[in-house]
Tab-separated table of C-alpha atoms and ligand atoms in Angstrom:
chain	number	residue	atom	x	y	z
A	280	MET	CA	28.737	-38.986	52.364
A	281	ARG	CA	25.043	-38.397	51.777
A	282	ILE	CA	23.785	-37.634	48.327
A	283	SER	CA	21.394	-34.718	48.368
A	284	ARG	CA	17.928	-35.529	47.027
A	285	THR	CA	17.433	-31.986	45.798
A	286	ARG	CA	20.518	-32.352	43.660
A	287	ILE	CA	19.172	-35.491	42.047
A	288	THR	CA	15.795	-33.873	41.394
A	289	ALA	CA	17.465	-30.903	39.775
A	290	ALA	CA	19.548	-33.199	37.617
A	291	VAL	CA	16.462	-35.061	36.414
A	292	ALA	CA	14.700	-31.829	35.562
A	293	ALA	CA	17.697	-30.661	33.585
A	294	THR	CA	17.742	-33.960	31.733
A	295	VAL	CA	14.270	-33.361	30.351
A	296	THR	CA	15.425	-30.171	28.689
A	297	VAL	CA	18.508	-31.865	27.266
A	298	ALA	CA	16.498	-34.801	25.910
A	299	ALA	CA	14.165	-32.443	24.069
A	300	ALA	CA	17.092	-30.602	22.540
A	301	VAL	CA	18.685	-33.866	21.433
A	302	THR	CA	15.530	-34.935	19.636
A	303	THR	CA	15.672	-31.717	17.635
A	304	VAL	CA	19.271	-32.385	16.678
A	305	LEU	CA	18.464	-35.917	15.549
A	306	ALA	CA	15.603	-34.762	13.409
A	307	GLY	CA	17.679	-32.055	11.786
A	308	THR	CA	21.084	-33.536	11.100
A	309	ALA	CA	21.006	-37.259	11.711
A	310	SER	CA	23.002	-39.020	9.050
A	311	ALA	CA	23.361	-42.675	8.200
A	312	ALA	CA	26.321	-44.321	9.865
A	313	GLN	CA	26.604	-47.738	8.290
A	314	GLY	CA	29.139	-49.933	9.942
A	315	CYS	CA	29.459	-47.736	12.996
A	316	ARG	CA	31.036	-49.050	16.165
A	317	ILE	CA	30.713	-47.887	19.746
A	318	ASP	CA	33.314	-49.479	22.002
A	319	TYR	CA	32.509	-49.106	25.687
A	320	GLN	CA	35.389	-49.877	28.054
A	321	PRO	CA	34.337	-49.722	31.708
A	322	ASN	CA	36.567	-49.421	34.731
A	323	GLU	CA	34.471	-50.434	37.726
A	324	TRP	CA	34.857	-50.453	41.456
A	325	THR	CA	32.448	-50.924	44.348
A	326	GLY	CA	29.767	-48.302	43.977
A	327	GLY	CA	31.093	-46.535	40.915
A	328	PHE	CA	32.620	-46.665	37.486
A	329	THR	CA	34.104	-44.737	34.644
A	330	ALA	CA	33.968	-45.824	31.032
A	331	ASN	CA	35.916	-44.814	27.992
A	332	VAL	CA	33.758	-44.774	24.865
A	333	ARG	CA	35.236	-44.874	21.376
A	334	VAL	CA	33.021	-43.654	18.531
A	335	SER	CA	33.885	-45.059	15.082
A	336	PRO	CA	31.443	-43.919	12.382
A	337	GLY	CA	32.534	-46.461	9.774
A	338	ASP	CA	32.235	-45.318	6.194
A	339	THR	CA	30.427	-42.059	6.925
A	340	ALA	CA	32.148	-38.870	8.046
A	341	LEU	CA	30.427	-36.965	10.840
A	342	SER	CA	30.146	-33.254	11.514
A	343	SER	CA	28.387	-33.871	14.812
A	344	TRP	CA	27.404	-36.946	16.770
A	345	THR	CA	24.991	-38.181	19.364
A	346	VAL	CA	25.630	-41.548	20.983
A	347	THR	CA	22.898	-43.315	22.942
A	348	TRP	CA	22.726	-46.541	24.941
A	349	SER	CA	20.752	-48.131	27.760
A	350	TYR	CA	21.798	-49.436	31.118
A	351	PRO	CA	19.901	-52.434	32.435
A	352	GLY	CA	19.478	-50.578	35.734
A	353	GLY	CA	21.589	-49.681	38.697
A	354	GLN	CA	23.908	-47.252	36.898
A	355	ARG	CA	23.554	-43.523	37.174
A	356	ILE	CA	25.695	-41.098	35.163
A	357	THR	CA	27.191	-38.295	37.229
A	358	GLY	CA	29.462	-36.692	34.677
A	359	GLY	CA	31.614	-37.117	31.623
A	360	TRP	CA	34.449	-35.688	29.579
A	361	ASN	CA	34.868	-34.827	25.901
A	362	ALA	CA	31.057	-34.962	25.540
A	363	THR	CA	27.860	-33.559	27.031
A	364	VAL	CA	26.279	-36.509	28.777
A	365	SER	CA	22.832	-36.910	30.295
A	366	GLN	CA	20.654	-39.761	31.468
A	367	SER	CA	16.885	-40.128	31.318
A	368	GLY	CA	15.615	-43.270	32.987
A	369	THR	CA	17.992	-45.963	31.792
A	370	THR	CA	18.829	-44.185	28.522
A	371	VAL	CA	22.105	-42.300	28.258
A	372	THR	CA	22.677	-39.607	25.636
A	373	ALA	CA	26.127	-38.223	24.841
A	374	ARG	CA	26.641	-35.374	22.422
A	375	ASN	CA	29.961	-34.223	20.987
A	376	ALA	CA	31.875	-31.396	22.592
A	377	ALA	CA	32.649	-28.273	20.580
A	378	TRP	CA	36.032	-29.584	19.517
A	379	ASN	CA	35.391	-33.230	18.570
A	380	GLY	CA	32.169	-33.272	16.523
A	381	SER	CA	34.007	-33.801	13.261
A	382	VAL	CA	35.079	-37.414	12.669
A	383	PRO	CA	36.316	-38.569	9.256
A	384	ALA	CA	35.064	-41.752	7.639
A	385	GLY	CA	37.206	-44.546	8.974
A	386	GLY	CA	38.288	-42.439	11.934
A	387	SER	CA	37.236	-42.374	15.539
A	388	THR	CA	37.002	-40.172	18.592
A	389	GLU	CA	36.691	-40.898	22.283
A	390	PHE	CA	34.828	-39.578	25.267
A	391	GLY	CA	34.196	-40.776	28.784
A	392	VAL	CA	31.519	-41.052	31.414
A	393	GLN	CA	31.543	-41.578	35.137
A	394	GLY	CA	28.783	-42.652	37.449
A	395	THR	CA	27.541	-44.588	40.409
A	396	SER	CA	26.374	-48.174	40.321
A	397	THR	CA	24.775	-50.788	42.498
A	398	SER	CA	26.202	-54.271	42.823
A	399	GLY	CA	25.296	-56.613	39.990
A	400	ALA	CA	24.522	-53.851	37.500
A	401	GLY	CA	24.749	-55.362	34.022
A	402	ALA	CA	26.419	-54.256	30.832
A	403	PRO	CA	24.945	-51.484	28.665
A	404	THR	CA	23.147	-52.362	25.434
A	405	GLY	CA	21.552	-50.752	22.396
A	406	PHE	CA	24.428	-48.537	21.282
A	407	ALA	CA	23.442	-46.141	18.498
A	408	LEU	CA	25.133	-43.303	16.653
A	409	ASN	CA	22.903	-40.467	15.404
A	410	GLY	CA	19.954	-42.805	15.811
A	411	VAL	CA	21.489	-45.663	13.825
A	412	PRO	CA	22.181	-48.919	15.687
A	413	CYS	CA	25.884	-49.803	15.851
A	414	ASN	CA	28.066	-52.839	16.479
A	415	GLY	CA	26.341	-54.924	13.816
A	416	ALA	CA	22.810	-54.391	15.097
A	417	PRO	CA	20.230	-54.398	12.272
A	418	PRO	CA	18.931	-51.025	11.139
A	419	PRO	CA	15.477	-50.059	12.326
A	420	THR	CA	12.712	-51.602	10.219
A	421	THR	CA	10.299	-48.733	10.616
A	422	THR	CA	10.817	-45.181	9.543
A	423	PRO	CA	10.623	-43.392	12.887
A	424	PRO	CA	14.052	-42.932	14.363
A	425	PRO	CA	14.637	-45.119	17.395
A	426	THR	CA	14.797	-42.210	19.727
A	427	THR	CA	12.873	-41.891	22.900
A	428	PRO	CA	10.365	-39.079	22.505
A	429	PRO	CA	10.673	-36.430	25.148
A	430	PRO	CA	8.293	-37.065	28.017
A	431	THR	CA	5.359	-34.708	28.082
A	432	THR	CA	5.196	-34.842	31.813
A	433	PRO	CA	7.978	-34.784	34.319
A	434	PRO	CA	9.581	-38.191	34.552
A	435	THR	CA	8.037	-40.525	37.012
A	436	THR	CA	11.293	-42.223	37.746
A	437	PRO	CA	11.566	-42.144	41.510
A	438	PRO	CA	14.796	-41.193	43.127
A	439	PRO	CA	17.050	-44.136	43.759
A	440	THR	CA	15.568	-46.515	46.268
A	441	THR	CA	18.936	-47.567	47.505
A	442	PRO	CA	19.732	-45.371	50.465
A	443	PRO	CA	23.024	-43.592	50.369
A	444	PRO	CA	25.643	-45.803	51.889
A	445	THR	CA	26.311	-45.247	55.528
A	446	THR	CA	29.336	-47.485	55.435
A	447	PRO	CA	32.804	-46.091	54.832
A	448	PRO	CA	33.613	-45.191	51.252
A	449	PRO	CA	34.812	-48.002	49.014
A	450	THR	CA	38.348	-49.125	49.597
A	451	THR	CA	39.004	-49.764	45.930
A	452	PRO	CA	40.959	-46.824	44.567
A	453	PRO	CA	39.370	-44.653	41.938
A	454	PRO	CA	40.439	-45.154	38.337
A	455	THR	CA	44.005	-44.217	37.608
A	456	THR	CA	43.108	-42.035	34.654
A	457	PRO	CA	41.259	-38.990	35.907
A	458	PRO	CA	38.981	-37.304	33.408
A	459	PRO	CA	40.675	-34.310	31.841
A	460	THR	CA	39.219	-31.040	32.988
A	461	THR	CA	40.111	-29.092	29.865
A	462	PRO	CA	39.650	-29.857	26.187
A	463	PRO	CA	42.563	-31.784	24.704
A	464	PRO	CA	45.041	-29.585	22.849
A	465	ALA	CA	45.492	-29.990	19.119
A	466	GLY	CA	46.986	-33.285	20.203
A	467	CYS	CA	50.756	-33.128	20.137
A	468	ALA	CA	51.515	-35.065	23.322
A	469	GLY	CA	54.641	-33.083	24.121
A	470	ALA	CA	56.070	-33.383	20.628
A	471	VAL	CA	59.179	-31.391	19.686
A	472	LEU	CA	57.474	-29.994	16.610
A	473	CYS	CA	53.763	-29.218	16.840
A	474	ASP	CA	52.389	-26.872	14.236
A	475	GLY	CA	48.942	-26.183	12.828
A	476	PHE	CA	50.207	-23.205	10.782
A	477	GLU	CA	48.017	-20.881	12.840
A	478	ASN	CA	50.892	-18.483	13.509
A	479	GLN	CA	51.580	-17.946	9.821
A	480	THR	CA	50.749	-14.332	8.992
A	481	GLY	CA	51.425	-14.117	5.273
A	482	SER	CA	50.469	-16.112	2.233
A	483	THR	CA	53.954	-17.622	1.889
A	484	PRO	CA	55.155	-20.011	4.604
A	485	ALA	CA	57.735	-18.305	6.825
A	486	GLY	CA	59.019	-18.325	10.392
A	487	ASP	CA	59.132	-21.967	11.460
A	488	TRP	CA	58.961	-23.011	7.802
A	489	SER	CA	60.741	-22.042	4.609
A	490	VAL	CA	59.934	-22.836	1.004
A	491	VAL	CA	62.650	-24.882	-0.658
A	492	ASN	CA	63.182	-26.202	-4.170
A	493	PRO	CA	65.882	-28.829	-3.691
A	494	ASP	CA	66.492	-29.566	-7.358
A	495	CYS	CA	65.090	-26.824	-9.515
A	496	SER	CA	62.027	-24.639	-9.395
A	497	GLY	CA	59.117	-24.639	-11.783
A	498	THR	CA	55.387	-24.294	-11.438
A	499	GLY	CA	55.037	-26.037	-8.062
A	500	ARG	CA	53.684	-23.624	-5.437
A	501	ALA	CA	53.536	-23.555	-1.619
A	502	ALA	CA	51.190	-21.240	0.270
A	503	VAL	CA	49.422	-20.681	3.569
A	504	ASP	CA	45.762	-21.443	2.917
A	505	THR	CA	43.021	-19.742	4.932
A	506	ALA	CA	40.126	-21.462	3.134
A	507	THR	CA	40.895	-25.074	4.071
A	508	ALA	CA	42.149	-26.288	7.445
A	509	HIS	CA	42.056	-29.424	9.534
A	510	SER	CA	41.973	-27.289	12.656
A	511	GLY	CA	41.918	-23.573	13.182
A	512	SER	CA	41.831	-21.396	10.105
A	513	ARG	CA	45.107	-22.123	8.322
A	514	SER	CA	46.906	-24.958	6.633
A	515	LEU	CA	49.799	-25.462	4.272
A	516	ARG	CA	48.740	-25.807	0.649
A	517	ILE	CA	50.946	-27.368	-2.009
A	518	ASP	CA	50.074	-27.114	-5.678
A	519	GLY	CA	52.260	-29.794	-7.175
A	520	ALA	CA	52.717	-30.049	-10.879
A	521	GLN	CA	53.924	-32.942	-12.967
A	522	GLY	CA	57.393	-33.047	-14.401
A	523	TYR	CA	60.691	-33.282	-12.596
A	524	CYS	CA	61.487	-29.594	-12.175
A	525	ASN	CA	58.272	-28.672	-10.402
A	526	HIS	CA	59.385	-29.910	-7.010
A	527	VAL	CA	58.349	-27.716	-4.102
A	528	PHE	CA	58.698	-28.310	-0.380
A	529	VAL	CA	58.156	-26.421	2.831
A	530	ARG	CA	60.935	-27.304	5.257
A	531	SER	CA	60.841	-26.965	9.041
A	532	THR	CA	63.362	-24.439	10.317
A	533	LYS	CA	63.143	-25.753	13.876
A	534	ASP	CA	65.969	-27.626	15.583
A	535	LEU	CA	64.677	-31.191	15.449
A	536	SER	CA	67.665	-32.812	17.132
A	537	ALA	CA	65.683	-33.256	20.346
A	538	VAL	CA	63.450	-35.767	18.547
A	539	GLY	CA	66.281	-38.300	18.769
A	540	THR	CA	66.973	-41.393	16.680
A	541	VAL	CA	63.495	-42.855	17.088
A	542	ARG	CA	61.216	-40.421	15.317
A	543	TYR	CA	57.446	-40.462	15.427
A	544	GLY	CA	55.453	-38.232	13.117
A	545	ARG	CA	51.817	-37.311	12.724
A	546	ILE	CA	50.540	-35.320	9.757
A	547	TRP	CA	46.994	-34.494	8.752
A	548	LEU	CA	46.922	-34.604	4.985
A	549	ARG	CA	44.287	-33.886	2.376
A	550	HIS	CA	44.601	-34.092	-1.401
A	551	THR	CA	42.505	-33.976	-4.531
A	552	THR	CA	43.895	-36.413	-7.081
A	553	ALA	CA	44.410	-40.137	-6.542
A	554	LEU	CA	48.034	-41.246	-6.401
A	555	PRO	CA	49.274	-41.940	-9.925
A	556	THR	CA	50.960	-45.024	-11.310
A	557	GLN	CA	54.327	-43.341	-11.443
A	558	HIS	CA	56.352	-42.404	-8.409
A	559	VAL	CA	55.497	-39.229	-6.475
A	560	THR	CA	56.542	-37.865	-3.086
A	561	VAL	CA	54.465	-35.982	-0.501
A	562	MET	CA	57.008	-35.790	2.330
A	563	ALA	CA	60.794	-36.107	2.561
A	564	MET	CA	63.314	-36.263	5.384
A	565	THR	CA	67.069	-35.918	4.994
A	566	ASP	CA	68.978	-38.955	6.230
A	567	ALA	CA	72.404	-37.917	7.536
A	568	ALA	CA	73.399	-41.588	7.684
A	569	ASP	CA	72.613	-42.074	3.989
A	570	GLY	CA	74.720	-39.362	2.347
A	571	ASN	CA	72.082	-36.746	3.218
A	572	LYS	CA	69.737	-38.349	0.708
A	573	ASP	CA	66.015	-38.243	1.427
A	574	LEU	CA	63.776	-40.843	2.950
A	575	ARG	CA	60.594	-40.163	1.012
A	576	MET	CA	56.931	-40.918	1.667
A	577	GLY	CA	54.709	-40.845	-1.373
A	578	GLY	CA	53.019	-43.124	-3.806
A	579	GLN	CA	53.462	-45.458	-6.716
A	580	ASN	CA	51.046	-47.757	-8.544
A	581	GLY	CA	48.174	-45.946	-6.825
A	582	ALA	CA	49.218	-46.806	-3.283
A	583	LEU	CA	51.357	-45.225	-0.588
A	584	GLN	CA	55.003	-46.172	-0.407
A	585	TRP	CA	58.281	-45.271	1.253
A	586	ASN	CA	61.246	-44.699	-1.021
A	587	ARG	CA	64.940	-44.379	-0.299
A	588	ALA	CA	66.459	-41.772	-2.615
A	589	SER	CA	69.975	-43.197	-2.319
A	590	ASP	CA	69.148	-46.514	-4.021
A	591	ASP	CA	65.457	-46.140	-4.981
A	592	ALA	CA	64.485	-49.047	-2.722
A	593	THR	CA	60.742	-49.092	-2.083
A	594	LEU	CA	58.562	-50.207	0.792
A	595	PRO	CA	56.549	-52.205	-0.081
A	596	GLU	CA	58.193	-53.864	-3.064
A	597	GLN	CA	56.244	-52.778	-6.134
A	598	SER	CA	55.067	-56.284	-7.033
A	599	PRO	CA	51.260	-56.583	-7.325
A	600	SER	CA	51.267	-58.520	-4.058
A	601	GLY	CA	53.386	-55.870	-2.401
A	602	VAL	CA	51.284	-52.953	-3.636
A	603	ALA	CA	48.164	-54.751	-2.415
A	604	LEU	CA	49.586	-54.673	1.114
A	605	SER	CA	49.670	-50.892	1.030
A	606	VAL	CA	46.692	-48.541	0.739
A	607	PRO	CA	45.681	-45.578	-1.429
A	608	LEU	CA	45.688	-42.111	0.061
A	609	PRO	CA	41.994	-41.125	0.181
A	610	THR	CA	41.076	-37.990	-1.742
A	611	GLY	CA	38.768	-35.170	-0.685
A	612	ARG	CA	39.066	-35.617	3.062
A	613	TRP	CA	41.574	-35.183	5.859
A	614	THR	CA	43.604	-38.301	6.549
A	615	CYS	CA	45.828	-38.903	9.568
A	616	LEU	CA	49.247	-40.197	8.512
A	617	GLU	CA	51.471	-41.446	11.333
A	618	PHE	CA	54.913	-42.989	11.082
A	619	MET	CA	57.771	-44.233	13.213
A	620	VAL	CA	61.355	-44.413	12.000
A	621	ASP	CA	63.662	-46.223	14.397
A	622	GLY	CA	67.267	-45.341	13.618
A	623	ASN	CA	68.611	-47.726	16.248
A	624	GLN	CA	66.836	-50.840	15.015
A	625	GLY	CA	66.521	-49.806	11.382
A	626	GLN	CA	62.745	-50.200	11.434
A	627	LEU	CA	59.779	-48.289	10.121
A	628	ARG	CA	56.064	-48.280	10.915
A	629	THR	CA	53.157	-46.458	9.281
A	630	TRP	CA	49.557	-45.900	10.306
A	631	LEU	CA	46.738	-44.395	8.278
A	632	ASP	CA	43.832	-43.071	10.344
A	633	GLY	CA	45.180	-45.079	13.260
A	634	THR	CA	45.413	-48.399	11.417
A	635	ALA	CA	48.850	-49.956	10.858
A	636	VAL	CA	49.637	-50.575	7.173
A	637	THR	CA	51.355	-53.928	6.613
A	638	GLY	CA	52.946	-52.926	3.327
A	639	LEU	CA	54.492	-49.840	4.904
A	640	THR	CA	56.197	-51.773	7.685
A	641	ALA	CA	59.895	-52.575	7.832
A	642	ASP	CA	60.166	-54.820	10.886
A	643	GLY	CA	63.828	-55.769	10.709
A	644	VAL	CA	63.256	-59.147	9.046
A	645	PRO	CA	63.264	-59.090	5.218
A	646	THR	CA	59.932	-60.299	3.847
A	647	HIS	CA	59.332	-60.798	0.122
A	648	ASP	CA	56.833	-58.290	-1.346
A	649	ILE	CA	57.191	-56.041	1.700
A	650	ASP	CA	60.620	-55.123	3.065
A	651	GLY	CA	62.802	-57.573	1.149
A	652	GLN	CA	64.293	-54.864	-1.021
A	653	TRP	CA	64.450	-52.414	1.898
A	654	TYR	CA	66.922	-54.670	3.695
A	655	ASN	CA	69.204	-55.176	0.722
A	656	ARG	CA	71.694	-53.369	2.927
A	657	THR	CA	72.057	-52.283	6.521
A	658	TRP	CA	69.757	-49.338	7.153
A	659	ARG	CA	70.161	-47.177	10.268
A	660	PRO	CA	68.631	-43.810	9.353
A	661	ARG	CA	69.475	-40.566	11.155
A	662	LEU	CA	66.809	-38.106	10.038
A	663	THR	CA	67.573	-34.427	10.443
A	664	ASP	CA	64.737	-32.444	8.886
A	665	LEU	CA	61.141	-32.514	7.700
A	666	LYS	CA	59.974	-31.392	4.285
A	667	LEU	CA	56.312	-31.336	3.268
A	668	GLY	CA	55.540	-30.956	-0.399
A	669	TRP	CA	55.475	-32.527	-3.798
A	670	GLU	CA	57.827	-34.261	-6.135
A	671	SER	CA	56.735	-35.817	-9.370
A	672	TYR	CA	59.291	-37.600	-11.505
A	673	GLY	CA	57.108	-37.784	-14.610
A	674	GLU	CA	53.341	-37.929	-14.376
A	675	GLY	CA	51.305	-36.720	-11.436
A	676	ALA	CA	49.868	-33.332	-10.500
A	677	ASP	CA	48.029	-32.835	-7.242
A	678	THR	CA	46.838	-30.227	-4.778
A	679	LEU	CA	47.581	-31.102	-1.172
A	680	TRP	CA	46.955	-29.578	2.247
A	681	TYR	CA	48.956	-30.314	5.400
A	682	ASP	CA	47.897	-29.384	8.925
A	683	ASP	CA	48.500	-30.259	12.579
A	684	VAL	CA	51.979	-31.570	11.926
A	685	ALA	CA	53.904	-33.095	14.824
A	686	LEU	CA	57.255	-34.826	15.365
A	687	GLY	CA	58.285	-36.368	18.652
A	688	ALA	CA	60.087	-39.170	20.414
A	689	SER	CA	56.921	-41.155	21.146
A	690	ARG	CA	53.719	-41.850	19.290
A	691	ILE	CA	51.548	-38.758	19.090
A	692	GLY	CA	48.238	-40.113	17.842
A	693	CYS	CA	45.635	-38.556	15.594
B	881	CA	CA1	45.575	-25.213	11.083
C-alpha cells in the first residue's frame, strides 16, 4: 500500500491550525497539576503501534486537559480515540474529547493513539499535562509555559524520507483491542442495573426507584436534583438529618436477581459534610441469608466502613489501627465508590476512585483490625436489593448526591 504524499501534506497543514488553537487553550485555562502522571502503554508491531494513555491529574481536578509529549523520531500519529490528537514535528498534542474532559482529583481517564513507526524508534519523553511536566519531572523554572509556540511559517519538516514499504504488509497481527469508534457509554459494561436518573421526570424519585423509610419517617428527604449531576442533568439528592427517625432511602424497583451471588457495584457519590464520629449509613442492601437484615456501607470515626445490621460487626474493626486502614469520603466532589460482595466465598472488596481500600476488604482470612470481627461467624450474603440514602443513629446530618449507579456480575469501573 502506498501512502499518498498529498494526504500527509494536508495532515501537516491541519496540524498547524490545531497547534495554534491548543496554545490559546493553554493560555486561557491551564491549571497546575501537581503530582500528575501520564502512563503510556504501547503495543507495537513491525511498522506500527497503538498506545493506551492514562491521564492522572494527581491532587488537582480538571475540567479540560491537554497532554503533550515528544517522540525521539520515527513515530507518526495517524489517529486516536477518546481524544483529539495531532502531531507537529516530534511533538504530540492530545486534547480531551467532549465527554472526558472532567477528571476529579485522584481520578484518571484514558485515551489512545495509533501510528506508524520505523524500526528502532525510541520511547516517548517529556509528558506534560496542561503544560505542567508529569511523572516526577521538575516544574519549569521560567515563567513561560513549556509549550511550543505555533510556527509562523509552514513547517519545514519534510515528508518522511523512508519510502513507503514495497514489501508485503507486516505479518504481525494488529493489536487485539481495536479503538472504539463511538464514545464510551456512561460506563455500565453490561450491568443489570445502570441508571443516571436521567429518565426521572418529577422531583420525587419514581419508576425504577421508590422512596422508602424502613424504620420511621422524619425530616430526611429524597429528591431528583436537576442542579447537580455527575453526568447528564439529573441526580438523586438525599438530605439526611441526624437522629434515628430521619432515615430515608431510595430503593431500586428493578429485578436484581440476574446480578447473581457475586455482586459488583459502582456508585458516583458526592456529599457536603465529613463523615462523623458516630455511625452513619449511605447505602444499604438487604441480605436474604442474614434474616433480611441490611449490609450497610457508611462511616464511623470519620472513615468509611461496612456494617452488618444483624450483629453490628464492622469492617474494618473500629480500633485506631483499623480505622486508619480505611479512608474518609471526600466532600465537595464526585467520588467513585466500587464494591464487590461475593456470596459464594463470603468476601468483600471496596475501591474508592479506582484504588482498593485495605480496611474495607474481607478476604476470607480473619485479620485483626480489619476483618477479624467480620468473620466471627460464617458469612455468605445473598443480597436482594439496593437502597441509596441516609441513616444516622445519633449525630450526623449530610446532603448527598448519587449518580451513574450500576450493579452487575463483573466489575464495572468508574
Ligand atoms: Ca445523571
